[in-house]
Coordinates of C-alpha atoms in Angstrom, one line a residue:
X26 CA 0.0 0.0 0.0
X27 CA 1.3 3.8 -0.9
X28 CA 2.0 6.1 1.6
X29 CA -0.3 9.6 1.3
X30 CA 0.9 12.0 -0.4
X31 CA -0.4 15.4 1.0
X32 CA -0.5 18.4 -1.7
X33 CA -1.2 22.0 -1.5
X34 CA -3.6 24.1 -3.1
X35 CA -0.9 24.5 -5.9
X36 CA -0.3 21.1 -6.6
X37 CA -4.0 20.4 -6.9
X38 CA -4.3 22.4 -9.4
X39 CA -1.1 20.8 -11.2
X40 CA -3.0 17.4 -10.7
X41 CA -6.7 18.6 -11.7
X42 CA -4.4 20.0 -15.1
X43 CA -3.1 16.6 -15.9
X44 CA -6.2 15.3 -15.6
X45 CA -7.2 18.2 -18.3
X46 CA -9.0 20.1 -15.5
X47 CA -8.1 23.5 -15.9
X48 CA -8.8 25.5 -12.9
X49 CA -7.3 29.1 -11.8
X50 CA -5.9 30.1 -8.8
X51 CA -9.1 31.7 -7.4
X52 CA -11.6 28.8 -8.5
X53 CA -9.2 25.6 -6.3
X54 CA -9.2 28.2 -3.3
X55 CA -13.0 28.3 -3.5
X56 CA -13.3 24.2 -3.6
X57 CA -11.1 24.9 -0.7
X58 CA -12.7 27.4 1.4
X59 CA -15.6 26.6 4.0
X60 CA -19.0 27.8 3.0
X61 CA -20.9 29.6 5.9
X62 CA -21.7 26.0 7.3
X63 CA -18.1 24.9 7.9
X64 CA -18.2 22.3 4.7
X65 CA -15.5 22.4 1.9
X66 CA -16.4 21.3 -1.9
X67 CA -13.2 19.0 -1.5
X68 CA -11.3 17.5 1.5
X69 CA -8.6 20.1 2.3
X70 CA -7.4 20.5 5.8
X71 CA -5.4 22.8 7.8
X72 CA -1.9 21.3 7.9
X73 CA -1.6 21.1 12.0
X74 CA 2.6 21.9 11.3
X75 CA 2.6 25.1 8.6
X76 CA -0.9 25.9 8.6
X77 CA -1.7 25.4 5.1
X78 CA -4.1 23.7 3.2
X79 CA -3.6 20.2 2.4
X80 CA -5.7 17.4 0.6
X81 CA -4.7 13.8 -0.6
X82 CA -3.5 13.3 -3.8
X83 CA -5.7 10.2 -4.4
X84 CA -8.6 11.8 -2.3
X85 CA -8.4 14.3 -5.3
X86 CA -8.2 11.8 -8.0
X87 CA -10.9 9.4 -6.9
X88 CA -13.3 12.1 -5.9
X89 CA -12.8 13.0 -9.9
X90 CA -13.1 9.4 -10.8
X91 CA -16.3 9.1 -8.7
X92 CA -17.9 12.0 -10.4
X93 CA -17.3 10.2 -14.0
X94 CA -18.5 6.9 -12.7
X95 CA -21.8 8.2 -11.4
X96 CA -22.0 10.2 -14.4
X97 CA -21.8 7.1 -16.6
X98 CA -24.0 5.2 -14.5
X99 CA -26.8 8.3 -14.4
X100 CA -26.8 8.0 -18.5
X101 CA -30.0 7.9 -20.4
X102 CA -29.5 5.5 -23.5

């Protein structure tokens, strides 16, 4: 089993881009951000050490496979 790998809000983005998810700057810090009742759009934390934001790198990648999957699934033929 593989270790986590914990990226930053910069790193998401790199990832999302690979994936060809373009985002900007402002748009991953809003998936990042709490809305007024405490809930992110995706699973960043507060890094307990620097105080930075921090998600998964395979959180991130699965949540975006999930997506697809349930997309597929929800298809009218």
């Amino acid at each position: 089993m593989k270790p986590p790998c914990y990226i930053g809000l910069s790193q998401a983005r790199e990832v999302l881009a690979e994936m060809g998810i373009e985002l900007n700057e402002r748009q991953i810090k809003r998936a990042a951000d709490p809305d007024p009742n405490g809930k992110r759009k995706l699973p960043f934390f507060v890094d307990p050490i620097d105080g930075r934001l921090k998600i998964e790198k395979g959180a991130l990648v699965r949540i975006y496979r999930e997506a697809q999957i349930n997309a597929e699934n929800n298809l009218r033929v």
